[in-house]
Amino acid sequence: MRDSLPYVLILYYSRHGATRSMAEQLAAGVESCPGIEARLRTVPPVSPTCEAVDPEIPAEGAIYADLEDLRHCAGLALGSPTRFGNMAAPLKHYIDSTSALWLNGALVDKPATAFTSTSSLHGGQETTLVSMLLPLLHHGMVYAGLPYSETDLMTTTVGGTPYGASHVAGQRSDQPLADAERRLVRAQGKRLGRLALALGCLRDEAS
């Protein structure tokens, strides 16, 4: 049964907590828009040992996403730390399981965005964001980055790109979000929330 309010699915993988912190700020941005909710979900790690089995519910943080979370969302935000300039394997593994939704066009014309964190300033933020953009385009989603009307993009010396919000977590992944990074990721969430409501109305009219 669907919730009374539409929701933006914020789907992320976080190893040390930096991407999770971004997801929580993005959720606050979404929920600053009246009439829409944020739903935080994560994915389990991928183990090189085939016999390894994780608990069905994580010990802390968001619960694991299932395909129904994705099917019924009004908008989607993908978040991942970088792995050699690409999204992390656990998030890619989940996305690779969404062929049934692609075949049914379940995500067509829904807005989507992405966010990432890296240890260093030039650690592959933009290519990681692009790697998450590609499957969203294949699903027929409408990608929404960060426009330069967000003036922090012009002055940031930390994270922040027009492809989506980013964060420099430091070599030990313990650097908190800088003020500019926090403002940008919240703005990204607010924009996604507004677009989800607007495009939802257009889809309703078309049907």
GROMACS .gro file of N, CA, C and O in nm, residues 37-136:
model
  400
   37GLU      N    1   0.775   1.357   0.119
   37GLU     CA    2   0.859   1.301   0.223
   37GLU      C    3   0.989   1.247   0.163
   37GLU      O    4   0.999   1.227   0.042
   38ALA      N    5   1.085   1.222   0.251
   38ALA     CA    6   1.209   1.156   0.212
   38ALA      C    7   1.211   1.017   0.274
   38ALA      O    8   1.171   0.999   0.389
   39ARG      N    9   1.256   0.920   0.196
   39ARG     CA   10   1.268   0.783   0.246
   39ARG      C   11   1.414   0.740   0.230
   39ARG      O   12   1.464   0.726   0.119
   40LEU      N   13   1.483   0.723   0.342
   40LEU     CA   14   1.624   0.685   0.342
   40LEU      C   15   1.636   0.532   0.337
   40LEU      O   16   1.575   0.462   0.419
   41ARG      N   17   1.715   0.485   0.243
   41ARG     CA   18   1.741   0.341   0.232
   41ARG      C   19   1.887   0.321   0.194
   41ARG      O   20   1.949   0.405   0.129
   42THR      N   21   1.943   0.207   0.234
   42THR     CA   22   2.080   0.174   0.200
   42THR      C   23   2.085   0.037   0.133
   42THR      O   24   1.981  -0.024   0.107
   43VAL      N   25   2.205  -0.009   0.102
   43VAL     CA   26   2.224  -0.140   0.039
   43VAL      C   27   2.329  -0.216   0.117
   43VAL      O   28   2.419  -0.155   0.177
   44PRO      N   29   2.322  -0.348   0.119
   44PRO     CA   30   2.422  -0.426   0.193
   44PRO      C   31   2.555  -0.428   0.120
   44PRO      O   32   2.561  -0.410  -0.002
   45PRO      N   33   2.664  -0.449   0.194
   45PRO     CA   34   2.794  -0.461   0.129
   45PRO      C   35   2.800  -0.586   0.042
   45PRO      O   36   2.724  -0.681   0.061
   46VAL      N   37   2.889  -0.583  -0.055
   46VAL     CA   38   2.913  -0.699  -0.139
   46VAL      C   39   3.038  -0.769  -0.086
   46VAL      O   40   3.144  -0.707  -0.075
   47SER      N   41   3.026  -0.898  -0.055
   47SER     CA   42   3.139  -0.972   0.002
   47SER      C   43   3.209  -1.054  -0.104
   47SER      O   44   3.143  -1.117  -0.188
   48PRO      N   45   3.343  -1.060  -0.102
   48PRO     CA   46   3.414  -1.148  -0.195
   48PRO      C   47   3.399  -1.295  -0.158
   48PRO      O   48   3.431  -1.383  -0.237
   49THR      N   49   3.349  -1.322  -0.036
   49THR     CA   50   3.325  -1.459   0.008
   49THR      C   51   3.180  -1.494  -0.019
   49THR      O   52   3.089  -1.435   0.040
   50CYS      N   53   3.153  -1.588  -0.106
   50CYS     CA   54   3.017  -1.618  -0.149
   50CYS      C   55   2.929  -1.663  -0.033
   50CYS      O   56   2.807  -1.642  -0.033
   51GLU      N   57   2.989  -1.727   0.068
   51GLU     CA   58   2.909  -1.780   0.178
   51GLU      C   59   2.869  -1.673   0.280
   51GLU      O   60   2.787  -1.698   0.366
   52ALA      N   61   2.928  -1.555   0.271
   52ALA     CA   62   2.899  -1.451   0.369
   52ALA      C   63   2.756  -1.400   0.352
   52ALA      O   64   2.712  -1.373   0.241
   53VAL      N   65   2.684  -1.391   0.463
   53VAL     CA   66   2.545  -1.344   0.461
   53VAL      C   67   2.529  -1.238   0.567
   53VAL      O   68   2.558  -1.261   0.685
   54ASP      N   69   2.483  -1.121   0.528
   54ASP     CA   70   2.459  -1.013   0.623
   54ASP      C   71   2.320  -1.028   0.685
   54ASP      O   72   2.231  -1.089   0.624
   55PRO      N   73   2.299  -0.973   0.804
   55PRO     CA   74   2.164  -0.971   0.861
   55PRO      C   75   2.067  -0.898   0.768
   55PRO      O   76   2.108  -0.810   0.691
   56GLU      N   77   1.939  -0.933   0.775
   56GLU     CA   78   1.840  -0.870   0.687
   56GLU      C   79   1.818  -0.724   0.722
   56GLU      O   80   1.773  -0.646   0.638
   57ILE      N   81   1.847  -0.685   0.846
   57ILE     CA   82   1.831  -0.547   0.890
   57ILE      C   83   1.966  -0.498   0.942
   57ILE      O   84   2.027  -0.564   1.026
   58PRO      N   85   2.017  -0.385   0.893
   58PRO     CA   86   2.146  -0.336   0.941
   58PRO      C   87   2.143  -0.303   1.089
   58PRO      O   88   2.036  -0.273   1.146
   59ALA      N   89   2.258  -0.308   1.152
   59ALA     CA   90   2.265  -0.279   1.295
   59ALA      C   91   2.232  -0.134   1.326
   59ALA      O   92   2.181  -0.101   1.434
   60GLU      N   93   2.258  -0.044   1.232
   60GLU     CA   94   2.227   0.098   1.252
   60GLU      C   95   2.201   0.163   1.118
   60GLU      O   96   2.234   0.109   1.013
   61GLY      N   97   2.143   0.283   1.124
   61GLY     CA   98   2.116   0.358   1.001
   61GLY      C   99   1.992   0.309   0.929
   61GLY      O  100   1.907   0.239   0.984
   62ALA      N  101   1.982   0.347   0.802
   62ALA     CA  102   1.865   0.313   0.721
   62ALA      C  103   1.859   0.164   0.694
   62ALA      O  104   1.959   0.094   0.695
   63ILE      N  105   1.737   0.115   0.670
   63ILE     CA  106   1.720  -0.025   0.635
   63ILE      C  107   1.754  -0.046   0.487
   63ILE      O  108   1.768   0.050   0.411
   64TYR      N  109   1.767  -0.172   0.447
   64TYR     CA  110   1.801  -0.202   0.309
   64TYR      C  111   1.682  -0.175   0.217
   64TYR      O  112   1.566  -0.200   0.252
   65ALA      N  113   1.712  -0.128   0.097
   65ALA     CA  114   1.608  -0.097  -0.002
   65ALA      C  115   1.561  -0.226  -0.068
   65ALA      O  116   1.637  -0.322  -0.083
   66ASP      N  117   1.435  -0.228  -0.108
   66ASP     CA  118   1.387  -0.332  -0.198
   66ASP      C  119   1.333  -0.265  -0.324
   66ASP      O  120   1.325  -0.142  -0.333
   67LEU      N  121   1.297  -0.344  -0.422
   67LEU     CA  122   1.255  -0.287  -0.550
   67LEU      C  123   1.126  -0.209  -0.539
   67LEU      O  124   1.101  -0.118  -0.619
   68GLU      N  125   1.041  -0.242  -0.440
   68GLU     CA  126   0.917  -0.167  -0.424
   68GLU      C  127   0.943  -0.024  -0.379
   68GLU      O  128   0.869   0.068  -0.414
   69ASP      N  129   1.045  -0.004  -0.298
   69ASP     CA  130   1.084   0.132  -0.260
   69ASP      C  131   1.113   0.215  -0.385
   69ASP      O  132   1.076   0.332  -0.394
   70LEU      N  133   1.182   0.153  -0.479
   70LEU     CA  134   1.220   0.223  -0.602
   70LEU      C  135   1.101   0.238  -0.696
   70LEU      O  136   1.081   0.344  -0.756
   71ARG      N  137   1.020   0.135  -0.708
   71ARG     CA  138   0.907   0.136  -0.801
   71ARG      C  139   0.811   0.251  -0.772
   71ARG      O  140   0.761   0.317  -0.863
   72HIS      N  141   0.784   0.277  -0.645
   72HIS     CA  142   0.679   0.372  -0.609
   72HIS      C  143   0.730   0.511  -0.574
   72HIS      O  144   0.651   0.599  -0.538
   73CYS      N  145   0.862   0.535  -0.587
   73CYS     CA  146   0.914   0.667  -0.549
   73CYS      C  147   0.869   0.772  -0.650
   73CYS      O  148   0.844   0.744  -0.767
   74ALA      N  149   0.860   0.895  -0.602
   74ALA     CA  150   0.831   1.009  -0.689
   74ALA      C  151   0.958   1.071  -0.744
   74ALA      O  152   0.954   1.148  -0.840
   75GLY      N  153   1.070   1.040  -0.683
   75GLY     CA  154   1.200   1.090  -0.724
   75GLY      C  155   1.308   1.006  -0.658
   75GLY      O  156   1.280   0.935  -0.560
   76LEU      N  157   1.430   1.014  -0.708
   76LEU     CA  158   1.537   0.928  -0.659
   76LEU      C  159   1.667   1.007  -0.647
   76LEU      O  160   1.704   1.083  -0.736
   77ALA      N  161   1.737   0.986  -0.536
   77ALA     CA  162   1.873   1.037  -0.518
   77ALA      C  163   1.964   0.920  -0.487
   77ALA      O  164   1.938   0.843  -0.394
   78LEU      N  165   2.069   0.905  -0.565
   78LEU     CA  166   2.168   0.799  -0.544
   78LEU      C  167   2.293   0.859  -0.481
   78LEU      O  168   2.344   0.961  -0.528
   79GLY      N  169   2.344   0.794  -0.377
   79GLY     CA  170   2.465   0.842  -0.311
   79GLY      C  171   2.567   0.732  -0.292
   79GLY      O  172   2.532   0.621  -0.250
   80SER      N  173   2.693   0.762  -0.322
   80SER     CA  174   2.799   0.662  -0.308
   80SER      C  175   2.933   0.730  -0.288
   80SER      O  176   2.959   0.834  -0.348
   81PRO      N  177   3.019   0.671  -0.207
   81PRO     CA  178   3.159   0.714  -0.209
   81PRO      C  179   3.222   0.672  -0.342
   81PRO      O  180   3.166   0.588  -0.414
   82THR      N  181   3.333   0.730  -0.374
   82THR     CA  182   3.399   0.693  -0.500
   82THR      C  183   3.485   0.569  -0.483
   82THR      O  184   3.543   0.546  -0.376
   83ARG      N  185   3.487   0.487  -0.585
   83ARG     CA  186   3.578   0.372  -0.592
   83ARG      C  187   3.650   0.381  -0.726
   83ARG      O  188   3.596   0.344  -0.828
   84PHE      N  189   3.770   0.440  -0.724
   84PHE     CA  190   3.848   0.460  -0.846
   84PHE      C  191   3.767   0.536  -0.952
   84PHE      O  192   3.764   0.500  -1.069
   85GLY      N  193   3.700   0.642  -0.908
   85GLY     CA  194   3.624   0.726  -1.000
   85GLY      C  195   3.491   0.668  -1.040
   85GLY      O  196   3.428   0.717  -1.135
   86ASN      N  197   3.443   0.567  -0.970
   86ASN     CA  198   3.317   0.502  -1.003
   86ASN      C  199   3.235   0.484  -0.876
   86ASN      O  200   3.287   0.498  -0.765
   87MET      N  201   3.107   0.453  -0.892
   87MET     CA  202   3.025   0.423  -0.775
   87MET      C  203   3.072   0.294  -0.710
   87MET      O  204   3.134   0.208  -0.773
   88ALA      N  205   3.042   0.278  -0.581
   88ALA     CA  206   3.081   0.158  -0.508
   88ALA      C  207   3.003   0.036  -0.556
   88ALA      O  208   2.888   0.046  -0.598
   89ALA      N  209   3.067  -0.079  -0.549
   89ALA     CA  210   3.009  -0.204  -0.598
   89ALA      C  211   2.873  -0.237  -0.535
   89ALA      O  212   2.784  -0.285  -0.605
   90PRO      N  213   2.850  -0.215  -0.404
   90PRO     CA  214   2.720  -0.249  -0.348
   90PRO      C  215   2.604  -0.173  -0.412
   90PRO      O  216   2.497  -0.231  -0.436
   91LEU      N  217   2.626  -0.046  -0.442
   91LEU     CA  218   2.519   0.030  -0.507
   91LEU      C  219   2.501  -0.016  -0.651
   91LEU      O  220   2.387  -0.031  -0.699
   92LYS      N  221   2.610  -0.042  -0.721
   92LYS     CA  222   2.601  -0.093  -0.858
   92LYS      C  223   2.530  -0.228  -0.861
   92LYS      O  224   2.449  -0.256  -0.952
   93HIS      N  225   2.557  -0.313  -0.763
   93HIS     CA  226   2.492  -0.444  -0.755
   93HIS      C  227   2.341  -0.429  -0.743
   93HIS      O  228   2.264  -0.500  -0.808
   94TYR      N  229   2.298  -0.334  -0.660
   94TYR     CA  230   2.154  -0.310  -0.645
   94TYR      C  231   2.094  -0.259  -0.776
   94TYR      O  232   1.990  -0.307  -0.822
   95ILE      N  233   2.159  -0.161  -0.838
   95ILE     CA  234   2.107  -0.104  -0.962
   95ILE      C  235   2.097  -0.211  -1.071
   95ILE      O  236   2.003  -0.213  -1.151
   96ASP      N  237   2.194  -0.302  -1.072
   96ASP     CA  238   2.192  -0.409  -1.173
   96ASP      C  239   2.074  -0.504  -1.154
   96ASP      O  240   2.044  -0.583  -1.245
   97SER      N  241   2.008  -0.498  -1.039
   97SER     CA  242   1.893  -0.585  -1.012
   97SER      C  243   1.760  -0.523  -1.054
   97SER      O  244   1.654  -0.581  -1.028
   98THR      N  245   1.765  -0.406  -1.118
   98THR     CA  246   1.640  -0.332  -1.145
   98THR      C  247   1.588  -0.350  -1.287
   98THR      O  248   1.509  -0.269  -1.335
   99SER      N  249   1.629  -0.455  -1.355
   99SER     CA  250   1.588  -0.475  -1.494
   99SER      C  251   1.436  -0.482  -1.510
   99SER      O  252   1.380  -0.434  -1.609
  100ALA      N  253   1.367  -0.543  -1.413
  100ALA     CA  254   1.221  -0.554  -1.423
  100ALA      C  255   1.155  -0.416  -1.424
  100ALA      O  256   1.058  -0.393  -1.498
  101LEU      N  257   1.208  -0.324  -1.346
  101LEU     CA  258   1.153  -0.188  -1.345
  101LEU      C  259   1.182  -0.118  -1.477
  101LEU      O  260   1.100  -0.042  -1.528
  102TRP      N  261   1.301  -0.143  -1.532
  102TRP     CA  262   1.336  -0.086  -1.662
  102TRP      C  263   1.242  -0.138  -1.771
  102TRP      O  264   1.192  -0.062  -1.854
  103LEU      N  265   1.214  -0.268  -1.771
  103LEU     CA  266   1.127  -0.327  -1.872
  103LEU      C  267   0.986  -0.270  -1.865
  103LEU      O  268   0.918  -0.254  -1.968
  104ASN      N  269   0.941  -0.238  -1.744
  104ASN     CA  270   0.806  -0.184  -1.725
  104ASN      C  271   0.799  -0.032  -1.733
  104ASN      O  272   0.691   0.025  -1.723
  105GLY      N  273   0.914   0.033  -1.748
  105GLY     CA  274   0.914   0.179  -1.753
  105GLY      C  275   0.870   0.244  -1.624
  105GLY      O  276   0.816   0.356  -1.625
  106ALA      N  277   0.895   0.179  -1.511
  106ALA     CA  278   0.843   0.228  -1.383
  106ALA      C  279   0.901   0.362  -1.341
  106ALA      O  280   0.839   0.436  -1.264
  107LEU      N  281   1.021   0.396  -1.390
  107LEU     CA  282   1.087   0.518  -1.345
  107LEU      C  283   1.089   0.628  -1.450
  107LEU      O  284   1.144   0.736  -1.425
  108VAL      N  285   1.027   0.604  -1.563
  108VAL     CA  286   1.028   0.703  -1.672
  108VAL      C  287   0.965   0.834  -1.626
  108VAL      O  288   0.860   0.836  -1.562
  109ASP      N  289   1.033   0.944  -1.657
  109ASP     CA  290   0.988   1.081  -1.630
  109ASP      C  291   0.988   1.118  -1.482
  109ASP      O  292   0.931   1.221  -1.444
  110LYS      N  293   1.053   1.039  -1.399
  110LYS     CA  294   1.070   1.078  -1.259
  110LYS      C  295   1.206   1.146  -1.243
  110LYS      O  296   1.303   1.109  -1.308
  111PRO      N  297   1.215   1.248  -1.157
  111PRO     CA  298   1.342   1.319  -1.142
  111PRO      C  299   1.441   1.240  -1.057
  111PRO      O  300   1.402   1.164  -0.967
  112ALA      N  301   1.569   1.258  -1.087
  112ALA     CA  302   1.674   1.187  -1.013
  112ALA      C  303   1.797   1.274  -1.002
  112ALA      O  304   1.818   1.366  -1.081
  113THR      N  305   1.879   1.243  -0.904
  113THR     CA  306   2.004   1.313  -0.885
  113THR      C  307   2.103   1.220  -0.816
  113THR      O  308   2.070   1.106  -0.784
  114ALA      N  309   2.225   1.269  -0.793
  114ALA     CA  310   2.328   1.186  -0.730
  114ALA      C  311   2.418   1.273  -0.643
  114ALA      O  312   2.427   1.394  -0.662
  115PHE      N  313   2.482   1.209  -0.547
  115PHE     CA  314   2.576   1.278  -0.458
  115PHE      C  315   2.686   1.180  -0.419
  115PHE      O  316   2.669   1.058  -0.425
  116THR      N  317   2.802   1.236  -0.381
  116THR     CA  318   2.917   1.149  -0.354
  116THR      C  319   3.010   1.212  -0.252
  116THR      O  320   3.002   1.332  -0.222
  117SER      N  321   3.101   1.131  -0.198
  117SER     CA  322   3.207   1.180  -0.109
  117SER      C  323   3.338   1.112  -0.148
  117SER      O  324   3.339   0.998  -0.196
  118THR      N  325   3.448   1.184  -0.127
  118THR     CA  326   3.581   1.132  -0.158
  118THR      C  327   3.678   1.169  -0.046
  118THR      O  328   3.651   1.260   0.033
  119SER      N  329   3.790   1.099  -0.043
  119SER     CA  330   3.891   1.130   0.058
  119SER      C  331   3.967   1.258   0.026
  119SER      O  332   4.009   1.330   0.116
  120SER      N  333   3.985   1.285  -0.104
  120SER     CA  334   4.063   1.402  -0.145
  120SER      C  335   3.980   1.490  -0.238
  120SER      O  336   3.879   1.446  -0.294
  121LEU      N  337   4.023   1.611  -0.254
  121LEU     CA  338   3.949   1.708  -0.333
  121LEU      C  339   3.934   1.664  -0.478
  121LEU      O  340   3.829   1.682  -0.539
  122HIS      N  341   4.037   1.604  -0.535
  122HIS     CA  342   4.034   1.560  -0.674
  122HIS      C  343   4.030   1.408  -0.682
  122HIS      O  344   4.099   1.346  -0.761
  123GLY      N  345   3.945   1.348  -0.599
  123GLY     CA  346   3.941   1.203  -0.586
  123GLY      C  347   3.841   1.132  -0.675
  123GLY      O  348   3.804   1.019  -0.648
  124GLY      N  349   3.795   1.199  -0.782
  124GLY     CA  350   3.702   1.134  -0.874
  124GLY      C  351   3.556   1.165  -0.850
  124GLY      O  352   3.468   1.089  -0.888
  125GLN      N  353   3.528   1.280  -0.787
  125GLN     CA  354   3.390   1.314  -0.755
  125GLN      C  355   3.302   1.321  -0.880
  125GLN      O  356   3.194   1.261  -0.885
  126GLU      N  357   3.346   1.394  -0.981
  126GLU     CA  358   3.259   1.416  -1.097
  126GLU      C  359   3.239   1.289  -1.178
  126GLU      O  360   3.128   1.262  -1.226
  127THR      N  361   3.344   1.207  -1.193
  127THR     CA  362   3.324   1.082  -1.267
  127THR      C  363   3.235   0.985  -1.190
  127THR      O  364   3.158   0.909  -1.251
  128THR      N  365   3.243   0.987  -1.058
  128THR     CA  366   3.154   0.902  -0.979
  128THR      C  367   3.009   0.944  -0.997
  128THR      O  368   2.919   0.861  -1.012
  129LEU      N  369   2.984   1.073  -0.997
  129LEU     CA  370   2.848   1.124  -1.019
  129LEU      C  371   2.798   1.084  -1.158
  129LEU      O  372   2.683   1.042  -1.174
  130VAL      N  373   2.884   1.095  -1.258
  130VAL     CA  374   2.845   1.057  -1.394
  130VAL      C  375   2.816   0.907  -1.401
  130VAL      O  376   2.723   0.863  -1.470
  131SER      N  377   2.893   0.826  -1.328
  131SER     CA  378   2.869   0.682  -1.330
  131SER      C  379   2.731   0.648  -1.273
  131SER      O  380   2.668   0.551  -1.315
  132MET      N  381   2.683   0.728  -1.179
  132MET     CA  382   2.548   0.706  -1.125
  132MET      C  383   2.441   0.762  -1.217
  132MET      O  384   2.328   0.714  -1.220
  133LEU      N  385   2.476   0.865  -1.294
  133LEU     CA  386   2.382   0.926  -1.388
  133LEU      C  387   2.344   0.828  -1.499
  133LEU      O  388   2.228   0.823  -1.543
  134LEU      N  389   2.439   0.748  -1.547
  134LEU     CA  390   2.416   0.664  -1.665
  134LEU      C  391   2.297   0.569  -1.651
  134LEU      O  392   2.209   0.567  -1.737
  135PRO      N  393   2.288   0.489  -1.545
  135PRO     CA  394   2.171   0.400  -1.536
  135PRO      C  395   2.041   0.476  -1.517
  135PRO      O  396   1.934   0.427  -1.558
  136LEU      N  397   2.047   0.595  -1.459
  136LEU     CA  398   1.924   0.675  -1.443
  136LEU      C  399   1.870   0.716  -1.580
  136LEU      O  400   1.749   0.716  -1.603
   0.00000   0.00000   0.00000
